[in-house]
Coordinates of C-alpha atoms in Angstrom, one line a residue:
M9 CA 10.2 -12.8 30.3
P10 CA 10.8 -9.1 29.3
L11 CA 9.2 -6.5 31.6
A12 CA 7.2 -5.0 28.7
S13 CA 5.7 -6.2 25.4
I14 CA 3.0 -5.6 22.9
P15 CA 0.1 -8.1 23.2
S16 CA -1.6 -9.5 20.1
P17 CA -5.4 -9.4 19.9
S18 CA -7.1 -12.6 21.2
E19 CA -9.3 -12.6 18.1
G20 CA -9.6 -10.9 14.8
V21 CA -13.2 -11.7 14.0
W22 CA -16.4 -10.5 15.7
Y23 CA -19.9 -11.6 15.0
L24 CA -22.9 -9.4 14.4
G25 CA -25.5 -12.2 14.8
F26 CA -24.3 -14.7 12.2
I27 CA -22.4 -12.1 10.1
P28 CA -18.6 -12.1 10.7
I29 CA -16.9 -8.8 11.1
R30 CA -13.2 -9.3 10.2
A31 CA -10.7 -6.9 11.6
Y32 CA -8.4 -7.4 8.6
A33 CA -11.2 -6.4 6.2
L34 CA -12.2 -3.5 8.4
C35 CA -8.7 -2.1 8.4
M36 CA -8.6 -2.3 4.7
I37 CA -11.9 -0.5 4.3
I38 CA -10.8 2.3 6.6
A39 CA -7.5 2.6 4.8
I40 CA -9.2 2.8 1.4
G41 CA -11.8 5.3 2.7
F42 CA -9.1 7.6 4.2
G43 CA -7.0 7.4 1.1
I44 CA -9.9 8.4 -1.1
W45 CA -10.9 11.2 1.3
L46 CA -7.4 12.7 1.4
S47 CA -6.8 12.4 -2.3
E48 CA -10.2 14.0 -3.1
R49 CA -9.2 17.0 -1.0
R50 CA -5.8 17.2 -2.7
W51 CA -7.4 16.9 -6.2
R52 CA -9.9 19.7 -5.5
A53 CA -7.0 21.9 -4.3
R54 CA -5.3 21.4 -7.7
G55 CA -8.5 22.6 -9.4
G56 CA -9.9 19.2 -10.2
E57 CA -13.6 18.4 -10.3
K58 CA -15.3 17.1 -7.2
G59 CA -15.9 13.4 -7.1
T60 CA -13.2 12.6 -9.7
I61 CA -11.0 10.7 -7.4
S62 CA -13.9 8.8 -5.9
D63 CA -15.0 7.7 -9.4
I64 CA -11.4 6.7 -10.3
A65 CA -11.1 4.8 -7.1
V66 CA -13.8 2.2 -8.1
P67 CA -11.8 0.5 -10.8
A68 CA -8.5 1.2 -9.0
V69 CA -9.7 -0.7 -5.9
I70 CA -11.2 -3.6 -7.8
F71 CA -8.1 -4.0 -10.0
G72 CA -5.8 -3.4 -7.0
L73 CA -7.3 -6.1 -4.8
I74 CA -7.0 -8.6 -7.5
G75 CA -3.4 -7.6 -8.2
A76 CA -2.5 -7.6 -4.5
R77 CA -3.8 -11.1 -4.1
L78 CA -2.1 -12.4 -7.2
Y79 CA 1.2 -10.9 -6.1
H80 CA 0.9 -12.6 -2.7
V81 CA 0.1 -16.0 -4.2
I82 CA 2.8 -15.8 -6.9
T83 CA 5.6 -14.6 -4.4
D84 CA 4.4 -17.0 -1.6
W85 CA 3.3 -19.9 -3.9
Q86 CA 4.9 -22.5 -1.5
T87 CA 2.2 -21.6 1.0
Y88 CA -0.4 -23.1 -1.3
F89 CA 1.4 -25.4 -3.8
G90 CA 4.1 -28.0 -3.7
P91 CA 5.4 -30.3 -1.0
R92 CA 5.9 -27.5 1.5
A93 CA 2.4 -26.2 1.2
I94 CA 0.7 -25.4 4.6
K95 CA -2.6 -24.5 3.0
E96 CA -4.9 -26.0 0.4
P97 CA -4.7 -24.5 -3.1
Y98 CA -8.2 -23.3 -3.0
Q99 CA -7.3 -21.2 0.1
A100 CA -5.4 -18.9 -2.2
L101 CA -8.9 -17.3 -2.8
F102 CA -9.4 -16.6 1.0
V103 CA -8.5 -12.9 1.0
W104 CA -9.9 -12.4 4.5
E105 CA -7.1 -14.7 5.9
G106 CA -4.5 -12.0 4.9
G107 CA -2.0 -11.9 2.1
L108 CA -2.2 -8.8 -0.1
G109 CA 0.9 -7.6 -1.8
I110 CA 1.2 -3.9 -2.1
W111 CA 3.1 -4.0 -5.4
G112 CA 0.4 -6.1 -7.0
A113 CA -2.1 -3.6 -5.8
V114 CA -0.1 -0.7 -7.2
A115 CA 0.6 -2.4 -10.5
L116 CA -2.8 -3.7 -11.4
G117 CA -4.5 -0.8 -9.5
G118 CA -2.5 1.5 -11.7
V119 CA -4.0 -0.1 -14.8
G120 CA -7.5 0.7 -13.4
V121 CA -6.4 4.3 -12.8
W122 CA -4.9 4.6 -16.3
L123 CA -8.1 3.3 -17.9
A124 CA -10.2 5.8 -15.9
C125 CA -7.9 8.7 -16.7
R126 CA -7.9 7.8 -20.3
R127 CA -11.7 7.7 -20.4
R128 CA -12.0 11.0 -18.7
G129 CA -9.1 12.7 -20.5
L130 CA -7.0 13.4 -17.4
S131 CA -3.3 13.3 -17.0
L132 CA -2.2 10.1 -15.3
G133 CA 0.8 11.8 -13.7
A134 CA -1.4 14.5 -12.0
V135 CA -3.6 11.8 -10.5
A136 CA -0.6 9.7 -9.4
D137 CA 1.0 12.6 -7.6
T138 CA -2.3 13.5 -6.0
V139 CA -3.0 10.0 -4.5
A140 CA 0.6 9.3 -3.4
P141 CA 0.3 10.5 0.2
G142 CA -3.1 8.9 0.5
I143 CA -1.6 5.5 -0.5
A144 CA 1.1 5.9 2.2
F145 CA -1.4 6.7 4.9
G146 CA -3.7 4.0 3.7
Q147 CA -0.9 1.5 4.0
A148 CA -0.2 2.7 7.6
I149 CA -3.8 1.9 8.5
A150 CA -4.0 -1.4 6.6
R151 CA -0.9 -2.8 8.4
W152 CA -2.9 -3.0 11.6
G153 CA -4.9 -5.8 10.0
N154 CA -1.7 -7.9 10.2
W155 CA -1.7 -7.2 13.9
F156 CA -5.2 -8.6 14.3
N157 CA -4.2 -11.7 12.2
Q158 CA -0.9 -12.2 14.0
E159 CA 1.0 -12.4 10.8
L160 CA 4.0 -10.9 9.1
Y161 CA 5.9 -10.5 12.3
G162 CA 9.6 -10.3 12.6
S163 CA 12.4 -12.4 14.2
P164 CA 12.6 -12.9 18.0
T165 CA 13.7 -9.9 20.0
T166 CA 14.3 -8.8 23.6
L167 CA 13.3 -5.2 23.0
P168 CA 10.6 -3.8 25.3
W169 CA 8.2 -3.4 22.4
G170 CA 8.5 -7.0 21.4
L171 CA 5.2 -8.5 20.1
E172 CA 3.5 -11.5 21.7
I173 CA 2.4 -14.2 19.2
D174 CA 0.1 -17.1 20.0
Q175 CA 1.4 -20.6 19.4
A176 CA -1.5 -21.1 16.9
H177 CA 0.1 -18.4 14.8
G178 CA 3.7 -19.8 15.0
G179 CA 4.8 -18.1 18.2
E180 CA 6.7 -19.8 21.0
P181 CA 6.0 -19.4 24.8
G182 CA 8.0 -16.7 26.4
V183 CA 9.4 -15.4 23.1
L184 CA 8.7 -11.9 21.7
Y185 CA 9.0 -10.9 18.0
H186 CA 9.7 -7.7 16.1
P187 CA 6.4 -5.9 15.5
T188 CA 7.1 -5.3 11.8
F189 CA 3.5 -4.3 11.2
L190 CA 4.2 -1.4 13.6
Y191 CA 7.5 -0.5 12.1
E192 CA 6.0 -0.3 8.6
S193 CA 2.9 1.6 9.9
L194 CA 5.1 4.3 11.5
W195 CA 7.3 4.5 8.4
D196 CA 4.3 5.0 6.2
V197 CA 2.9 7.7 8.4
A198 CA 6.2 9.6 8.3
L199 CA 6.4 9.0 4.5
G200 CA 2.9 10.4 4.0
F201 CA 3.7 13.6 5.8
G202 CA 7.1 13.8 4.0
L203 CA 5.4 13.5 0.6
I204 CA 2.9 16.3 1.5
L205 CA 5.8 18.6 2.6
A206 CA 7.9 17.7 -0.4
G207 CA 5.0 18.3 -2.8
R208 CA 4.5 21.8 -1.4
R209 CA 8.2 22.7 -1.1
F210 CA 9.4 21.5 -4.5
T211 CA 6.2 21.5 -6.5
L212 CA 6.7 18.0 -7.8
R213 CA 4.6 17.1 -10.9
Y214 CA 4.4 14.7 -13.8
G215 CA 4.4 11.6 -11.5
R216 CA 7.6 12.6 -9.7
L217 CA 5.9 12.8 -6.3
F218 CA 4.6 9.3 -6.9
A219 CA 8.1 8.2 -7.8
L220 CA 9.3 9.7 -4.5
Y221 CA 6.6 7.6 -2.7
V222 CA 7.9 4.5 -4.4
A223 CA 11.5 5.3 -3.5
G224 CA 10.6 6.2 0.1
Y225 CA 8.4 3.1 0.7
T226 CA 10.8 0.6 -0.9
F227 CA 13.7 2.1 1.1
G228 CA 11.9 1.3 4.4
R229 CA 10.3 -1.9 3.2
F230 CA 13.7 -3.4 2.4
W231 CA 15.0 -3.3 5.9
I232 CA 11.7 -4.1 7.5
E233 CA 11.3 -7.1 5.2
G234 CA 14.7 -8.3 6.3
L235 CA 13.4 -8.7 9.8
R236 CA 10.4 -10.8 8.9
I237 CA 10.0 -14.5 9.3
D238 CA 7.2 -16.8 8.0
L239 CA 7.3 -19.5 10.7
V240 CA 5.0 -22.5 10.5
G241 CA 5.9 -25.5 12.6
G242 CA 9.3 -23.9 13.3
V243 CA 10.2 -23.7 9.6
D244 CA 10.6 -20.3 7.8
H245 CA 8.6 -20.7 4.6
A246 CA 9.8 -17.4 3.1
V247 CA 10.8 -17.6 -0.6
T248 CA 14.4 -16.3 -1.0
F249 CA 16.9 -15.7 -3.8
L250 CA 20.6 -15.2 -3.2
G251 CA 20.0 -14.7 0.5
L252 CA 17.3 -12.1 0.1
R253 CA 13.5 -12.4 0.3
I254 CA 11.6 -11.9 -2.9
N255 CA 10.0 -8.7 -1.6
Q256 CA 13.5 -7.3 -0.9
W257 CA 14.5 -7.8 -4.5
T258 CA 11.3 -6.2 -5.6
S259 CA 12.2 -3.2 -3.3
I260 CA 15.6 -2.9 -4.8
V261 CA 14.4 -2.9 -8.4
L262 CA 11.6 -0.4 -7.8
F263 CA 13.8 1.8 -5.7
I264 CA 16.3 2.1 -8.6
G265 CA 13.5 2.5 -11.1
A266 CA 12.0 5.4 -9.0
L267 CA 15.4 7.2 -8.8
V268 CA 15.9 6.8 -12.6
Y269 CA 12.4 8.2 -13.2
L270 CA 13.1 11.2 -10.9
W271 CA 16.3 11.9 -12.8
V272 CA 14.9 11.5 -16.3
T273 CA 11.9 13.7 -15.6
R274 CA 13.9 16.4 -13.7
N275 CA 13.4 19.0 -16.5
K276 CA 10.0 17.9 -17.7
G277 CA 7.5 20.8 -18.0
T278 CA 4.6 19.7 -20.2
E279 CA 1.1 20.6 -19.3
Q280 CA -1.2 18.4 -17.3
I281 CA -4.9 18.1 -17.6
V282 CA -6.8 18.1 -14.3
V283 CA -10.2 19.0 -15.8
P284 CA -11.6 17.4 -19.0
A285 CA -12.1 20.0 -21.7
S286 CA -15.8 19.2 -22.1
Q287 CA -16.5 19.7 -18.3
H288 CA -14.4 22.8 -18.2
E289 CA -16.1 24.5 -21.1
A290 CA -19.6 23.5 -19.8
S291 CA -18.7 25.0 -16.4
H292 CA -17.7 28.3 -17.9
E293 CA -20.8 28.5 -20.2
E294 CA -23.0 27.9 -17.2
N295 CA -21.3 30.8 -15.3
G296 CA -21.4 33.0 -18.4
G297 CA -17.6 33.3 -18.6
P298 CA -15.2 32.5 -21.4
A299 CA -13.7 29.0 -21.5
S300 CA -9.9 28.7 -20.7
D301 CA -7.6 25.8 -21.2
P302 CA -8.2 23.1 -18.5
I303 CA -4.6 22.6 -17.8
E304 CA -2.1 22.7 -15.0
S305 CA 1.5 23.7 -15.7
T306 CA 4.6 24.7 -13.8

């Protein structure tokens, strides 16, 4: 047995009377809250109205959670359907048991953001760039929910930071596993700070900072995903194609797409609306000043 290791929590659910408090859900709530808080501060710094990001977050979170679960069920369908299923089909609805795919959250959550921006008359690119670091930090926090659930760990390792996994969660006695939740959490923290610095240094606009987030996250996710195993009864239930896991293929496609977007928009210089015209004009009228264009440009 190695001299050092990372223990897994003995339980991931606590009870307040008869009310279950699930660590996975708690991590998600903290992650969402922190992401909104940081994004709100960044939006105000760009001249946006207070409360805008909080309002946009409502449809974004609702759509995002639905998309995240759909992505998980679609890419890991063998867990719930078919001869290799280890869970009942109706358990695909049990979000609290874990299983939220980030790209489903970004895709469908992005639809929620687009609808909110369109209704408010805001530039989608400006909002996307604003929330990019918050998403990265939020992911870093949310990954600790996987630690509590003892899921999404990596292959066996003898490294001193190997993770202990109970037999009930697929682990073997005396065997340690790569703590991929920790790898991704640390990667996301570094990415979040990197995005903030890049945004200040290069003044990235028009969705380019968000594209940089996509490129940075998928670059790290590719190698971290390669370490993962989905062991149940000694069998890896991961869905693969041409030797790579589905999430690795998704990372490749999105990484290339992000680089293409960064190149195509390298000379873009159109104006971005961060304050709706009606609100901007009303604000100036209340202050007795002339109304100016509610735009942001570089």
